[in-house]
Amino acid sequence: MEPVMRNFRSIHTPEGPAARLISLDDNPPTCTMSYSEIYPDKTSAHHTHPWEHEVYIIKGSGTLVCDGKEYPVREGDAMFIPGDVEHYTLNNGGQGVMRRIEINPLIAAQSGGPGAVRSTPRRREGAVPVIRNYRDLNAEIGSRILNTGDGVPNYVMLYNGNMAPGAVSHPDGGGHSHPWEHVVYILEGHGTLFCEGKEYTVAEGDAVLVPPNSFHQWRNTSDLPLKRVTFNPIVAEGHGG
């Protein structure tokens, strides 16, 4: 299998600036990825559903409302929103358009999304979101901006920031391979993904699905830092990602 690569700018929908970057048609093993924008003083959909969200704020700031409680969010925040919690995000931060990516388990797309949930969802009152900014990462957390200690049920989020020009991942072995996939979003910069003997150019705005059991390596072939967020199934957390 070759990696799936898709930039949000290449997708146009009647609904406006939203894009399904990794979909069921791409055969992802664990999750899908979507990109969306929230304009100033507007909100995302108000909804409740059985599955969780993991969201990364690329740009902007505002307020996450979960179960009637308000939580400030800003650029660089990773958010874990538990299932069965009524929630929406309001762009009231005064920083223009809010840009974000969202990860959902496969069941969300298989059921048709939040709007297709027919039965009255059960409320999970008292459950609170986890919000952590990449600036808060430390030696104990490492790159896992959302991890199993936060109660995530399906996947962890890694912040892979500031890969220096000329740097490569896993330099000792020229790359690595493992039974799980990566779902990656390129936040800044550009570089090269080496996968199963082929090279693929990656750039800001790209979503990338690296298939399981593929030998791969990230390379910053540019003169600027390369930044990305990576989503792995939880089994990867105990094996170094």
Coordinates of C-alpha atoms in Angstrom, one line a residue:
M1 CA 0.0 0.0 0.0
E2 CA 1.1 3.5 -0.8
P3 CA 0.6 6.4 1.7
V4 CA -2.5 8.6 1.2
M5 CA -1.7 12.3 0.9
R6 CA -4.3 15.0 0.6
N7 CA -4.2 18.8 1.2
F8 CA -7.2 20.6 2.5
R9 CA -6.8 23.2 -0.3
S10 CA -7.4 20.6 -2.9
I11 CA -10.9 19.8 -1.6
H12 CA -13.9 22.0 -2.3
T13 CA -17.3 21.3 -0.7
P14 CA -20.7 23.0 -1.1
E15 CA -20.7 23.5 2.7
G16 CA -17.7 25.8 2.5
P17 CA -14.1 25.5 3.9
A18 CA -14.4 22.0 5.3
A19 CA -12.7 18.9 4.0
R20 CA -12.6 15.2 4.9
L21 CA -8.8 14.6 4.6
I22 CA -8.7 10.9 5.5
S23 CA -12.0 9.1 4.9
L24 CA -13.4 5.6 5.0
D25 CA -12.6 5.3 1.3
D26 CA -8.9 5.4 2.2
N27 CA -9.2 2.3 4.4
P28 CA -7.8 3.8 7.6
P29 CA -7.4 1.2 10.3
T30 CA -8.3 3.4 13.3
C31 CA -9.6 6.9 12.5
T32 CA -10.6 9.5 10.0
M33 CA -9.4 13.2 9.8
S34 CA -11.2 16.3 8.8
Y35 CA -10.3 20.0 8.4
S36 CA -12.7 22.8 9.3
E37 CA -12.8 26.6 9.8
I38 CA -15.0 28.6 12.2
Y39 CA -15.5 32.2 11.3
P40 CA -15.5 35.0 13.9
D41 CA -18.5 34.8 16.2
K42 CA -19.7 31.6 14.7
T43 CA -19.7 28.1 16.2
S44 CA -19.2 24.5 15.2
A45 CA -22.3 22.3 15.2
H46 CA -23.9 21.8 18.6
H47 CA -24.1 18.1 19.1
T48 CA -23.8 15.0 21.2
H49 CA -22.7 11.5 20.1
P50 CA -21.3 8.3 21.5
W51 CA -17.8 8.7 20.2
E52 CA -15.0 11.1 21.2
H53 CA -13.3 13.9 19.3
E54 CA -9.6 14.8 19.3
V55 CA -9.1 18.3 17.9
Y56 CA -6.0 20.3 17.2
I57 CA -6.3 24.1 16.9
I58 CA -4.0 25.2 14.0
K59 CA -4.9 28.9 14.2
G60 CA -7.1 31.2 16.2
S61 CA -8.7 31.1 19.6
G62 CA -12.1 30.8 21.2
T63 CA -14.2 28.8 23.6
L64 CA -15.0 25.1 23.9
V65 CA -18.4 24.6 25.5
C66 CA -18.8 21.1 27.0
D67 CA -21.9 20.2 29.0
G68 CA -22.6 23.9 29.5
K69 CA -19.2 24.8 30.8
E70 CA -16.7 27.0 29.0
Y71 CA -13.1 26.3 28.4
P72 CA -10.7 28.8 26.6
V73 CA -8.9 27.3 23.6
R74 CA -6.1 28.7 21.4
E75 CA -3.6 27.9 18.7
G76 CA -1.5 24.9 19.6
D77 CA -4.2 23.3 21.8
A78 CA -5.0 19.6 21.6
M79 CA -8.5 18.8 22.9
F80 CA -9.9 15.5 23.9
I81 CA -13.7 15.7 24.1
P82 CA -15.2 12.5 25.7
G83 CA -18.2 10.8 24.1
D84 CA -21.7 11.5 25.1
V85 CA -21.0 15.1 26.1
E86 CA -22.9 18.0 24.5
H87 CA -20.3 20.3 22.9
Y88 CA -19.5 23.0 20.4
T89 CA -16.7 25.5 19.8
L90 CA -17.3 29.2 19.6
N91 CA -14.8 31.5 17.7
N92 CA -14.9 34.5 20.0
G93 CA -11.1 35.0 20.5
G94 CA -10.8 38.0 18.2
Q95 CA -8.0 36.4 16.1
G96 CA -9.9 35.9 12.8
V97 CA -10.8 32.5 11.4
M98 CA -10.2 29.5 13.6
R99 CA -8.6 26.6 11.7
R100 CA -8.6 23.1 13.1
I101 CA -8.3 19.4 12.4
E102 CA -10.5 16.8 14.0
I103 CA -10.0 13.1 14.4
N104 CA -12.9 10.6 14.8
P105 CA -13.0 6.9 15.3
L106 CA -14.3 4.9 12.3
I107 CA -17.7 4.4 13.8
A108 CA -18.4 8.1 13.4
A109 CA -18.2 8.0 9.6
Q110 CA -19.7 4.5 9.4
S111 CA -22.8 5.8 11.2
G112 CA -23.1 8.8 8.9
G113 CA -21.7 11.4 11.3
P114 CA -23.4 13.2 14.2
G115 CA -26.4 14.3 12.2
A116 CA -27.3 10.7 11.4
V117 CA -27.5 9.5 15.0
R118 CA -31.2 8.8 15.3
S119 CA -31.7 7.7 18.9
T120 CA -31.6 10.2 21.7
P121 CA -27.9 10.2 22.9
R122 CA -27.3 9.6 26.5
R123 CA -25.8 12.6 28.3
R124 CA -22.5 12.0 30.1
E125 CA -22.7 14.8 32.6
G126 CA -19.7 15.6 34.6
A127 CA -17.2 14.4 32.0
V128 CA -14.7 17.1 31.3
P129 CA -12.4 17.7 28.3
V130 CA -8.7 17.5 28.3
I131 CA -7.0 20.5 26.8
R132 CA -3.2 20.7 26.5
N133 CA -1.0 23.1 24.5
Y134 CA 2.2 21.9 22.9
R135 CA 3.9 24.6 24.8
D136 CA 3.1 22.7 28.0
L137 CA 4.9 19.5 26.9
N138 CA 7.7 18.4 29.3
A139 CA 10.1 15.5 29.7
E140 CA 7.5 13.4 31.5
I141 CA 4.9 13.7 28.8
G142 CA 7.3 13.8 25.9
S143 CA 5.7 14.4 22.5
R144 CA 2.4 12.8 23.5
I145 CA 0.2 15.8 23.8
L146 CA -2.8 13.5 24.4
N147 CA -2.0 10.1 25.9
T148 CA -3.7 7.1 27.6
G149 CA -3.3 8.8 30.9
D150 CA -5.9 11.4 29.7
G151 CA -8.5 8.6 29.1
V152 CA -8.3 8.5 25.3
P153 CA -9.9 5.3 24.2
N154 CA -8.7 4.8 20.6
Y155 CA -5.6 6.9 19.7
V156 CA -3.0 9.2 21.1
M157 CA -1.8 12.5 19.6
L158 CA 1.8 13.4 19.2
Y159 CA 3.2 16.9 18.6
N160 CA 6.3 16.5 16.4
G161 CA 7.5 20.1 16.4
N162 CA 10.6 21.9 15.0
M163 CA 12.2 19.2 13.0
A164 CA 15.4 21.1 12.0
P165 CA 16.4 21.5 8.4
G166 CA 18.4 18.5 7.3
A167 CA 17.1 16.3 10.2
V168 CA 15.6 12.8 9.7
S169 CA 13.5 10.6 11.9
H170 CA 15.0 7.4 13.2
P171 CA 18.5 8.1 11.7
D172 CA 20.2 5.0 13.1
G173 CA 18.1 2.5 11.1
G174 CA 17.3 4.8 8.2
G175 CA 13.6 4.7 9.2
H176 CA 11.3 2.2 10.9
S177 CA 8.3 -0.1 10.5
H178 CA 5.6 -1.2 12.9
P179 CA 2.1 -3.0 12.8
W180 CA 0.2 0.3 13.2
E181 CA -0.5 3.2 11.0
H182 CA 0.3 6.9 11.3
V183 CA -2.3 9.6 10.5
V184 CA -0.3 12.9 10.2
Y185 CA -1.1 16.5 9.6
I186 CA 1.7 18.9 8.4
L187 CA 1.4 22.1 10.4
E188 CA 4.4 24.0 9.0
G189 CA 7.2 23.6 6.5
H190 CA 7.8 21.0 3.9
G191 CA 9.9 17.9 3.5
T192 CA 10.0 14.3 2.3
L193 CA 8.3 11.1 3.4
F194 CA 10.4 8.1 2.5
C195 CA 8.1 5.1 2.4
E196 CA 8.8 1.6 1.0
G197 CA 11.6 2.9 -1.2
K198 CA 9.7 5.8 -2.7
E199 CA 9.9 9.5 -1.8
Y200 CA 6.8 11.7 -1.4
T201 CA 6.9 15.5 -1.0
V202 CA 4.9 16.7 2.0
A203 CA 4.0 20.3 2.8
E204 CA 1.9 22.5 5.2
G205 CA -1.8 21.5 5.0
D206 CA -1.2 17.9 4.0
A207 CA -2.8 15.0 5.7
V208 CA -0.9 11.8 5.4
L209 CA -1.9 8.2 6.1
V210 CA 1.2 6.0 6.5
P211 CA 0.1 2.4 6.1
P212 CA 0.9 -0.3 8.7
N213 CA 4.0 -2.4 8.3
S214 CA 5.6 0.0 5.9
F215 CA 9.2 1.1 6.3
H216 CA 9.2 4.9 6.4
Q217 CA 11.2 7.9 7.5
W218 CA 10.5 11.6 7.7
R219 CA 13.1 14.0 6.3
N220 CA 13.3 17.7 6.4
T221 CA 14.8 18.6 3.0
S222 CA 13.9 22.3 3.4
D223 CA 15.7 25.2 5.0
L224 CA 12.8 25.8 7.5
P225 CA 11.5 23.8 10.5
L226 CA 9.1 21.0 9.7
K227 CA 6.2 20.7 12.2
R228 CA 3.5 18.0 12.3
V229 CA 1.0 16.3 14.6
T230 CA 0.6 12.5 14.5
F231 CA -2.2 10.2 15.6
N232 CA -1.4 6.6 16.6
P233 CA -3.6 3.9 17.8
I234 CA -3.1 3.4 21.6
V235 CA -1.2 0.2 21.1
A236 CA 1.7 2.3 19.8
E237 CA 2.1 4.2 23.1
G238 CA 4.0 1.4 24.8
H239 CA 6.3 0.8 21.8
G240 CA 7.8 4.2 21.2
G241 CA 5.4 5.4 18.5

